[in-house]
Tab-separated table of C-alpha atoms in Angstrom:
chain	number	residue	atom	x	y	z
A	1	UNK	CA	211.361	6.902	-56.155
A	2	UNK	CA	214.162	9.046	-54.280
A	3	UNK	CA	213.249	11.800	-56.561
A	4	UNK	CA	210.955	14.490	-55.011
A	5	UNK	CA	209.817	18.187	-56.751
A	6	UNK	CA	210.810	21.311	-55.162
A	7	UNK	CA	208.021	23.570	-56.526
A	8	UNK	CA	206.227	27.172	-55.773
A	9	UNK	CA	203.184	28.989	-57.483
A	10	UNK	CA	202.002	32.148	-56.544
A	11	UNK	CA	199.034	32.739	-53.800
A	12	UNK	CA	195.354	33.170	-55.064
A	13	UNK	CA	193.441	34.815	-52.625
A	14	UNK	CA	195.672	32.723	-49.896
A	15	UNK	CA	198.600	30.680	-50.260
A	16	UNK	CA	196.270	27.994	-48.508
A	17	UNK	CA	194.433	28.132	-51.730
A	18	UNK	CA	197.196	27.720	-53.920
A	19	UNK	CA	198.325	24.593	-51.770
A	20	UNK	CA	194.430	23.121	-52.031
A	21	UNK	CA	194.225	23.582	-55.552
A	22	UNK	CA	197.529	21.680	-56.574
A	23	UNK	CA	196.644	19.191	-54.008
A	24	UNK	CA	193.168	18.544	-55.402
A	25	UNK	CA	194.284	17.910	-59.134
A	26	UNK	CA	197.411	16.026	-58.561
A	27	UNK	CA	196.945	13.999	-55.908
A	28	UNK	CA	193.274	13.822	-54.775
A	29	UNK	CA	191.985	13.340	-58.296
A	30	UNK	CA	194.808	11.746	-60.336
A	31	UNK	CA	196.828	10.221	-57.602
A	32	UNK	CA	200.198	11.594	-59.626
A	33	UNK	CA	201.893	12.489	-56.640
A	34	UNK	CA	202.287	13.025	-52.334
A	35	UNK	CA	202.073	16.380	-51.827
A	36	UNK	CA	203.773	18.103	-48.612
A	37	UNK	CA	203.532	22.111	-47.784
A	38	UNK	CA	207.429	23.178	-47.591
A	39	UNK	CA	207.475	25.707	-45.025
A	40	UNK	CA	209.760	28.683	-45.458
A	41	UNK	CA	209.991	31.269	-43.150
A	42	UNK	CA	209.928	35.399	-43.647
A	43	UNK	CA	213.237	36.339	-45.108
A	44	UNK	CA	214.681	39.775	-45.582
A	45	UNK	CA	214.208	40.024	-49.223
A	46	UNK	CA	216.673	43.000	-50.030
A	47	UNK	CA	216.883	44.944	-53.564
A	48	UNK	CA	215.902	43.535	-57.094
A	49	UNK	CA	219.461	43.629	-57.789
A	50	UNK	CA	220.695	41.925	-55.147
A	51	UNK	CA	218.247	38.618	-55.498
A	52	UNK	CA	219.523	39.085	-59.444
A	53	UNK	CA	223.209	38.686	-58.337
A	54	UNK	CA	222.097	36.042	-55.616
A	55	UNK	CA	219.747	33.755	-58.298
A	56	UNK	CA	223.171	32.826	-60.078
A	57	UNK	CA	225.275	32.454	-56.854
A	58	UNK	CA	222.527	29.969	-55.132
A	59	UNK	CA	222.994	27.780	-58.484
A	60	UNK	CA	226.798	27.302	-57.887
A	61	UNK	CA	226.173	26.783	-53.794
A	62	UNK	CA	223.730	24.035	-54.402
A	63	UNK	CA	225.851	22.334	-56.859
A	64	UNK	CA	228.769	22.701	-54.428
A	65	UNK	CA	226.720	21.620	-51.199
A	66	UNK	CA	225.278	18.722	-53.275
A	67	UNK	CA	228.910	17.298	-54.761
A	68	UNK	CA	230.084	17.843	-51.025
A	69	UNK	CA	227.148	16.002	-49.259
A	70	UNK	CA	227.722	13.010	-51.569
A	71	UNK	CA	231.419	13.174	-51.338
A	72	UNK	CA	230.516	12.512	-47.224
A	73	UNK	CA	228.365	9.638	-48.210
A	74	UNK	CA	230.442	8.348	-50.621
A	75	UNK	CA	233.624	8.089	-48.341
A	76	UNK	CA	231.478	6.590	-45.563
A	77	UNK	CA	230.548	4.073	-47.639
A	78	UNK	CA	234.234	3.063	-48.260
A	79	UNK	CA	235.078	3.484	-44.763
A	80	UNK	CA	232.220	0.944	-44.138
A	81	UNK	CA	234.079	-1.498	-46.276
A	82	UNK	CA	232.715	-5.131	-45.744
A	83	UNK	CA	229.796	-2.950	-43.677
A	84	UNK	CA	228.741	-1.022	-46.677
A	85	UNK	CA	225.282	-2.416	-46.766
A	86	UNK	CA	224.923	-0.294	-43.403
A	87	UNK	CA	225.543	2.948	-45.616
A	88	UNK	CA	221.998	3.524	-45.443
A	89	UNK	CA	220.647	3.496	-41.763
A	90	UNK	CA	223.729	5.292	-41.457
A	91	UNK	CA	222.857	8.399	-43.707
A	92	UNK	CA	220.701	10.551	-41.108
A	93	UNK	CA	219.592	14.534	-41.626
A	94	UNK	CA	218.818	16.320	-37.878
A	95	UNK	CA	218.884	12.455	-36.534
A	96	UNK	CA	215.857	11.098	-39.273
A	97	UNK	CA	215.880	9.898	-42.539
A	98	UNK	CA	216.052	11.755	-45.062
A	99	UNK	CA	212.797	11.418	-46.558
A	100	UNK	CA	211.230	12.577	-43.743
A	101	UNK	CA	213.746	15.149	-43.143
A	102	UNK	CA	212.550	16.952	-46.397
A	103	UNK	CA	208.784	16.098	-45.926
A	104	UNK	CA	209.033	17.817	-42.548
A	105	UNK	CA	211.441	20.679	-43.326
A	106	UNK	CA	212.055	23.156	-40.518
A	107	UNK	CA	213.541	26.311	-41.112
A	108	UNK	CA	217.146	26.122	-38.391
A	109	UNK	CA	216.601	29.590	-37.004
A	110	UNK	CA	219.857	29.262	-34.840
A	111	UNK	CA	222.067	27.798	-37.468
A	112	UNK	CA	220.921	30.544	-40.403
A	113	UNK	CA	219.356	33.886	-38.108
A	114	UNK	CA	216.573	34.783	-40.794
A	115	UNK	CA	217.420	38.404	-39.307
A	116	UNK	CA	220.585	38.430	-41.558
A	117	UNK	CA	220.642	39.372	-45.347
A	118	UNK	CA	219.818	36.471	-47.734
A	119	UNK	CA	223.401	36.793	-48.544
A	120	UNK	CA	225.018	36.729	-45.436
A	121	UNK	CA	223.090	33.225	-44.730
A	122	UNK	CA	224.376	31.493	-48.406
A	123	UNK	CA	228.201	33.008	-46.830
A	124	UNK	CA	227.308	31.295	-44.064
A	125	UNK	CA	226.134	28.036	-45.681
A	126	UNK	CA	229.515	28.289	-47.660
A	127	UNK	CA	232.103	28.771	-45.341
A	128	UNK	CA	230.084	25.914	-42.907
A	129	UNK	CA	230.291	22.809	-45.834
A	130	UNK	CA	233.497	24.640	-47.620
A	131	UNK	CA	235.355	23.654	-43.908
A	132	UNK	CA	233.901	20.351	-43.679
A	133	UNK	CA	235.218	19.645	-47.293
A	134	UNK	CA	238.785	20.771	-46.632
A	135	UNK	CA	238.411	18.487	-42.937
A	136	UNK	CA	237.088	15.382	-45.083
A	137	UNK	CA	240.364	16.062	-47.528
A	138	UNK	CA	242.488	15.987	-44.751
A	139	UNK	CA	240.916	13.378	-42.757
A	140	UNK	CA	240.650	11.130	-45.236
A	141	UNK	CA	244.292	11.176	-46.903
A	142	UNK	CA	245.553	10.386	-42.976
A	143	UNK	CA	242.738	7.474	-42.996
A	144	UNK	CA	243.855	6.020	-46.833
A	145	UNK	CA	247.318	6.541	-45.761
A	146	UNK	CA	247.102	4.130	-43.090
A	147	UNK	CA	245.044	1.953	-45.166
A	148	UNK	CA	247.343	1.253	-47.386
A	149	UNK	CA	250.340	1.167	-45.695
A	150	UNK	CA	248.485	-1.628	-43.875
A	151	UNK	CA	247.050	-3.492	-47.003
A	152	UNK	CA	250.733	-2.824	-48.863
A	153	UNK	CA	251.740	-5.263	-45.548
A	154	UNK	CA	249.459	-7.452	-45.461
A	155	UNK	CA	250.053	-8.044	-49.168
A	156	UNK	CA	253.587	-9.034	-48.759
A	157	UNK	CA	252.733	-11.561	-45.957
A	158	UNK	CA	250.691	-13.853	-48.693
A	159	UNK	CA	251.410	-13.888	-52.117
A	160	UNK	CA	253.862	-15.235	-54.604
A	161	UNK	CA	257.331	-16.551	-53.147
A	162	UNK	CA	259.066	-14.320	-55.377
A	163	UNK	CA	257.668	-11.229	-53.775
A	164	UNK	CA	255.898	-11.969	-50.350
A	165	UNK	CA	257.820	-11.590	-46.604
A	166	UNK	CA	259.549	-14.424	-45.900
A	167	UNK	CA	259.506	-13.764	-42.079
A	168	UNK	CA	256.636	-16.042	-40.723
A	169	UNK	CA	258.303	-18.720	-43.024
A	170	UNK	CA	262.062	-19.822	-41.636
A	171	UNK	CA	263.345	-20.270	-38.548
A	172	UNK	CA	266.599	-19.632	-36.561
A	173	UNK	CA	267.076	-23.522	-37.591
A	174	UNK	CA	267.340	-22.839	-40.877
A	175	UNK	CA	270.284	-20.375	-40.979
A	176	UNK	CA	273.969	-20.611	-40.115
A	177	UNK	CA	274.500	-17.404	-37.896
A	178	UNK	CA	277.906	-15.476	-36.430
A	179	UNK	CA	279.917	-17.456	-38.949
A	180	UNK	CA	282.723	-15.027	-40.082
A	181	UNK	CA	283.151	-17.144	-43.965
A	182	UNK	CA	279.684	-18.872	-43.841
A	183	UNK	CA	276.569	-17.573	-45.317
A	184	UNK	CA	272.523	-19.023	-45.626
A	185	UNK	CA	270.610	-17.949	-48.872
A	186	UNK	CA	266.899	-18.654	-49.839
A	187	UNK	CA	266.351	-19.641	-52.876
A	188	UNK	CA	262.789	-19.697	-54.778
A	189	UNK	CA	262.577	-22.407	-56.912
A	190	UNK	CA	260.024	-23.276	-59.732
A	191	UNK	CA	258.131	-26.398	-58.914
A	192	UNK	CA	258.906	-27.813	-62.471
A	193	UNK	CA	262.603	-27.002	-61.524
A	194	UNK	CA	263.077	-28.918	-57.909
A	195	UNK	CA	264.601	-32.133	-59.286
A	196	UNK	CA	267.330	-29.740	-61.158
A	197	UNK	CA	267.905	-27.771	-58.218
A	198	UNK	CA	268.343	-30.680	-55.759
A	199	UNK	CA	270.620	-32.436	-57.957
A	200	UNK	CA	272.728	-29.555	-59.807
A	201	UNK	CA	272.866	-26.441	-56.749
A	202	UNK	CA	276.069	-28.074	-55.054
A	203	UNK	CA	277.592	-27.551	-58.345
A	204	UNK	CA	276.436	-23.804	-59.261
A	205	UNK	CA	279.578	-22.741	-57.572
A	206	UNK	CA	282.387	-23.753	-55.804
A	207	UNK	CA	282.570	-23.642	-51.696
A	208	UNK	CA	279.267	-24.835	-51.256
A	209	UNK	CA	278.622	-26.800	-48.552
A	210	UNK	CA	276.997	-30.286	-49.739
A	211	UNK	CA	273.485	-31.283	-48.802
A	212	UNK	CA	273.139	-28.014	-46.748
A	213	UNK	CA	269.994	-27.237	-48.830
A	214	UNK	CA	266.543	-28.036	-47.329
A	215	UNK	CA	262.930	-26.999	-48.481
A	216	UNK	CA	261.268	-24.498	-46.021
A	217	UNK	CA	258.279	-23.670	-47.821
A	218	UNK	CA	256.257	-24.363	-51.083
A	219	UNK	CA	252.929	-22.931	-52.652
A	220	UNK	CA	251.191	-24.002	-55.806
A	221	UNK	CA	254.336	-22.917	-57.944
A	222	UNK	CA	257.336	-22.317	-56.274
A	223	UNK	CA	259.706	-23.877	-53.636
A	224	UNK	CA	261.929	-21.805	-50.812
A	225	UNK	CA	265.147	-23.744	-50.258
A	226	UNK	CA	268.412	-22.786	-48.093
A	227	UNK	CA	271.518	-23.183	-48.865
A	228	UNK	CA	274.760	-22.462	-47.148
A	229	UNK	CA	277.546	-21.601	-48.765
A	230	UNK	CA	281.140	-19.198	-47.789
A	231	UNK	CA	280.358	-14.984	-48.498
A	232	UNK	CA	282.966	-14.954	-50.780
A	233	UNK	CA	280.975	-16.955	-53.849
A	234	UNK	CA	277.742	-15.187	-53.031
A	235	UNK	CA	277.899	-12.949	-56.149
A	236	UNK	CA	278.555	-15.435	-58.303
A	237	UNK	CA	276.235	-17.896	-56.790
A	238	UNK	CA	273.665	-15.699	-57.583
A	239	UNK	CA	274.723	-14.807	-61.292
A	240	UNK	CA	274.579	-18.500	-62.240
A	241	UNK	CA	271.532	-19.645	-60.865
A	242	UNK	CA	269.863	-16.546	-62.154
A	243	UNK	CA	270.430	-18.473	-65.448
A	244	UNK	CA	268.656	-21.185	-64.092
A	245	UNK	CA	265.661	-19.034	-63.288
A	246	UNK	CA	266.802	-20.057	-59.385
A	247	UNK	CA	265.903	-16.436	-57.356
A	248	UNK	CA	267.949	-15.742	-54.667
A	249	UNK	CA	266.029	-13.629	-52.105
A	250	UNK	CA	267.451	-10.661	-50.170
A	251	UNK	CA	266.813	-11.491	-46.711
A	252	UNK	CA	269.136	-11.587	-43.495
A	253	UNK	CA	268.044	-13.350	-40.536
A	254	UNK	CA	267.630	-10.981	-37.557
A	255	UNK	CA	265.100	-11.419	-35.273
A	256	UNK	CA	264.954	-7.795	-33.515
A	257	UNK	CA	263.822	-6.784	-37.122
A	258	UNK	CA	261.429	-9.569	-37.745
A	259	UNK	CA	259.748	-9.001	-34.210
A	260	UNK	CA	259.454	-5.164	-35.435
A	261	UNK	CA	258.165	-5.669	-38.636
A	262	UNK	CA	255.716	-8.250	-36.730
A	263	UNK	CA	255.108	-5.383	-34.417
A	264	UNK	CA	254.587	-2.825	-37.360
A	265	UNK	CA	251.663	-4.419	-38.411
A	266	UNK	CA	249.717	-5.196	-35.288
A	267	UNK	CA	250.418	-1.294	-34.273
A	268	UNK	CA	248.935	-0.226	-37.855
A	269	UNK	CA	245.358	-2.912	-37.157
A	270	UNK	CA	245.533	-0.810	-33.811
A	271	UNK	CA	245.741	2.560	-35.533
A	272	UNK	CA	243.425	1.607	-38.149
A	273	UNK	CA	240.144	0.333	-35.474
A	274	UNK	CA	241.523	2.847	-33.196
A	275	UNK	CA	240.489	5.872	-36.064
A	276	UNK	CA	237.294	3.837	-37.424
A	277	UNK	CA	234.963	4.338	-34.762
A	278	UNK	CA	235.538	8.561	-34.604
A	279	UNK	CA	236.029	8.796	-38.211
A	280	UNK	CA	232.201	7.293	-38.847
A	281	UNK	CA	231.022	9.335	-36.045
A	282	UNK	CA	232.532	12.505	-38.079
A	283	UNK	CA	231.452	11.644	-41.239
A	284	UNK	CA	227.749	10.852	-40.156
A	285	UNK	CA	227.577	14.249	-38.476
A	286	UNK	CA	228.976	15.670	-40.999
A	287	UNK	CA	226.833	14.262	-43.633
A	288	UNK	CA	223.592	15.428	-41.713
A	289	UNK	CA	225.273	19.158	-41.555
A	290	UNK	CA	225.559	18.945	-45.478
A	291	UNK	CA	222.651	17.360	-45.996
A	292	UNK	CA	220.858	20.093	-44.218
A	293	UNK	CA	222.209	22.980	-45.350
A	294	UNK	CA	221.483	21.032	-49.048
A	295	UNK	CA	217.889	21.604	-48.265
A	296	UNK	CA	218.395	25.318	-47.106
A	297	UNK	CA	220.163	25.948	-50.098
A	298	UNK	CA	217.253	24.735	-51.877
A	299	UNK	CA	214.781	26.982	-49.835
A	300	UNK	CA	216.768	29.931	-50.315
A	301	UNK	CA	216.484	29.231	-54.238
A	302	UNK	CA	212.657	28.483	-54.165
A	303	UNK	CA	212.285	32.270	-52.417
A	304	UNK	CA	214.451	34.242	-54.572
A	305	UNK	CA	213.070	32.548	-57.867
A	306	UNK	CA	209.593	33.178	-56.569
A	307	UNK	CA	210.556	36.504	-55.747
A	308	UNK	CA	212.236	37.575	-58.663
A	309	UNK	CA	209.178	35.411	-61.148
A	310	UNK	CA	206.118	36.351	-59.144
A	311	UNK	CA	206.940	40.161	-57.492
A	312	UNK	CA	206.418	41.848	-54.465
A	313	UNK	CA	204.903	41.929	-51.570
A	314	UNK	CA	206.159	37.943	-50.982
A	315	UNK	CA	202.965	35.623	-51.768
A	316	UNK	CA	203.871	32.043	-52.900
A	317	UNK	CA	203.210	28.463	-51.609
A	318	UNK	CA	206.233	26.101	-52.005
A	319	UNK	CA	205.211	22.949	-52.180
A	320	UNK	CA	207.518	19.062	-52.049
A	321	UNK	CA	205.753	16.778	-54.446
A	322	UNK	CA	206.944	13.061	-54.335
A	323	UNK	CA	206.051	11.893	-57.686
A	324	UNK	CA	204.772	8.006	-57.985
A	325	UNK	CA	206.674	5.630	-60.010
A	326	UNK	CA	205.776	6.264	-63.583
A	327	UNK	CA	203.661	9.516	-63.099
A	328	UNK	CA	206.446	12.112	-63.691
A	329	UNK	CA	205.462	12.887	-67.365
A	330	UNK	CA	201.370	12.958	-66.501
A	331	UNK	CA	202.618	15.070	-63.501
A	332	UNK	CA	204.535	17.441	-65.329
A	333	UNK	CA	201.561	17.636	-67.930
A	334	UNK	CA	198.879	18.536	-64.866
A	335	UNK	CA	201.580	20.971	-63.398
A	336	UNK	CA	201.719	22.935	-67.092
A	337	UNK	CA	198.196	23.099	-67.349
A	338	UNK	CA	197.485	24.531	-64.065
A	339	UNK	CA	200.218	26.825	-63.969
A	340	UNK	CA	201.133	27.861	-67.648
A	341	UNK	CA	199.007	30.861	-67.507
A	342	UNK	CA	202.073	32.153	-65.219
A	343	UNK	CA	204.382	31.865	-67.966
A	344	UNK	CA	203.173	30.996	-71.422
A	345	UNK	CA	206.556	30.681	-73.834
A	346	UNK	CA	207.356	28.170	-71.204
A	347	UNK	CA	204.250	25.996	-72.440
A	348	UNK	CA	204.754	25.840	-75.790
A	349	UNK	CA	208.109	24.538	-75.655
A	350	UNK	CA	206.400	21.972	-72.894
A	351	UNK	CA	208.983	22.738	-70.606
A	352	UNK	CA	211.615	20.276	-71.759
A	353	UNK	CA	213.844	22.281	-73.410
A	354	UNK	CA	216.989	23.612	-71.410
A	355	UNK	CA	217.187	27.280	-71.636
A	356	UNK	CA	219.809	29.754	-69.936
A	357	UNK	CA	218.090	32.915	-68.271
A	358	UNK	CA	219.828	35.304	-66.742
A	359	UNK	CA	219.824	35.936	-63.442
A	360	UNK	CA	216.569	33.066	-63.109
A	361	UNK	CA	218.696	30.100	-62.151
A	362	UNK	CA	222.379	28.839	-62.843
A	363	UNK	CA	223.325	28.261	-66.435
A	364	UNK	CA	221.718	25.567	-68.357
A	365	UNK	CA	218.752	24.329	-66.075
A	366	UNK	CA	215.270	23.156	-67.166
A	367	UNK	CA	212.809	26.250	-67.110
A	368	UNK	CA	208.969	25.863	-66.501
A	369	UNK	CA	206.220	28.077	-65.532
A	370	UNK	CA	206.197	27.766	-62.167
A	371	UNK	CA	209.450	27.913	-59.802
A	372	UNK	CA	210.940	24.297	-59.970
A	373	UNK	CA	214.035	22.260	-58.506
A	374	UNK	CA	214.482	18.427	-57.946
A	375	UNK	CA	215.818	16.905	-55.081
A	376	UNK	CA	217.126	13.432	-55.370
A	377	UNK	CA	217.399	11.836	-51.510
A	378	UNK	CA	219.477	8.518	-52.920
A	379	UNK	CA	222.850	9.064	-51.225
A	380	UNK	CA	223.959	5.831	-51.682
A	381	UNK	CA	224.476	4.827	-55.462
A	382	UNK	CA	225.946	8.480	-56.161
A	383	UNK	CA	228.235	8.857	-58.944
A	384	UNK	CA	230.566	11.780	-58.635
């Protein structure tokens, strides 16, 4: 299960209490779930007003964070290409896993000062992954661009006759060059269509030059043939053995532009491994800095909720439960019964419906009686 429960009740006598008690009758007793105190520190909790205003922000930040976080992960994965099943050892938060990132969450002091206002640290958390999505837009549109100028070359070096380069196929043999009347054309043939060719080309036209046409090349359905012939019939060359579904191919022989286009592609399979190796450095520190600030998104919610639900002075225990396979319903049951004294109309509708409260969470989100968010770690199947 990559799905693990964000949740916080308020403190009996101590918030140690509040952590024993949950901890007894979920996990101890009914092994429903593994239970891990989520440590946030003292924040500056500011005016009812403001944590109103703030509730409904937070909601849009930690759908933003989250789409940007797997938009990191996602393009790695692409990156990877025939790697991709490295994706996963790959995806690091603070250099660990993120499992145990989450399990062991740290409050980064230095990143977001807990001095500033609760607002001023979401700002921050916004302008930090807003800039790493507008790098990853630009980064990777210079990355596909290469990509498939690359693949868009490599394509025309296989592939049908009709279409592919012909380049890596003839040779200076196979051409009459410097002739001032004189002129060699390749011509793709159907394989069902050689005997016609071979016996009816020297009379598609006149001033062709007999038996001047010899087969270069052939895949599993088509034939490249020369033939030489003066410049003057070329147009008409062509016209008639277009009706006899004979393709003449645009190519000139010239081999500074044949060494270039050569060149062109060994420069781009340069380019390309040169900008692999920093790109997936990037995007795996990138991901980690999303990742993380995910989580602190998440913290900041769990305080202002628990703020705004359970009053003042600050007393609540947040607490990461990682439910087991097949427990969530049970789990959810326990949770209702042992905190739906907070909030009874939550109860009675068992907590399922979807309910939109202002200024307690962003739009339509599930509502219980105690302060609740999911966090689901599985970067790797993520559909956007």
């Amino acid at each position: 299960m990559s799905e693990y429960w964000l949740i916080s009740a308020p403190g009996d006598k101590t918030c140690q209490q509040t952590w024993e008690t949950l901890n007894n009758v979920t996990s101890k007793q009914n092994n429903l779930s593994v239970n891990y105190k989520f440590h946030i520190p003292d924040l500056k909790v500011g005016t009812l007003d403001q944590l109103v205003g703030l509730s409904d922000d937070l909601g849009k930040l930690d759908s933003f964070v989250e789409q940007c976080t797997k938009k990191v992960s996602s393009y790695l994965g692409e990156v990877l290409e025939d790697q991709r099943d490295k994706l996963q050892e790959n995806l690091l938060a603070n250099n660990t896993d993120l499992a145990s990132y989450i399990t062991r969450f740290q409050w980064d002091m230095a990143k977001y000062p807990i001095k500033q206002s609760l607002r001023n640290i979401a700002d921050i958390i916004s302008k930090q992954v807003g800039q790493i999505d507008a790098d990853l837009k630009t980064k990777s549109s210079a990355y596909n661009n290469l990509k498939g100028s690359l693949q868009s070359l490599e394509k025309k070096q296989t592939g049908s006759l009709l279409t592919r380069n012909l380049a890596d196929l003839v040779k200076k043999e196979h051409f009459i060059l410097d002739s001032e009347y004189l002129i060699t054309l390749l011509v793709v043939v159907p394989k069902s269509n050689f005997s016609d060719w071979n016996s009816g080309y020297e009379k598609l036209t006149d001033m062709i030059v007999p038996r001047s046409s010899v087969l270069v090349f052939q895949d599993s359905d088509y034939g490249l043939y020369t033939v030489t012939l003066f410049k003057k019939v070329v147009e008409e060359f062509k016209h008639h053995a277009r009706e006899k579904k004979f393709m003449v191919r645009d190519f000139t022989y010239n081999e500074e532009k044949l060494a270039a286009g050569k060149n062109e592609i060994t420069k781009l399979v340069m380019d390309k491994k040169k900008q692999f190796g920093p790109l997936v450095r990037w995007l795996k520190v990138n991901f980690s800095e999303c990742f993380c600030a995910w989580i602190h998104v998440k913290a900041l919610r769990v305080f202002v909720e628990s703020v705004l639900r359970y009053g003042l002075p600050v007393n609540f225990q947040a607490m990461l439960l990682h439910p087991n396979k097949k427990s969530s319903k049970r789990l959810r049951d326990v949770l209702n019964q042992l905190y739906g004294h907070l909030d009874s109309s939550a109860v009675q509708g068992s907590g399922h419906e979807s309910v939109d409260i202002p200024g307690l969470g962003f739009g339509q989100a599930e509502y219980f009686p105690y302060v609740y968010y999911k966090i689901n770690v599985d970067m790797v199947d993520t559909k956007l």
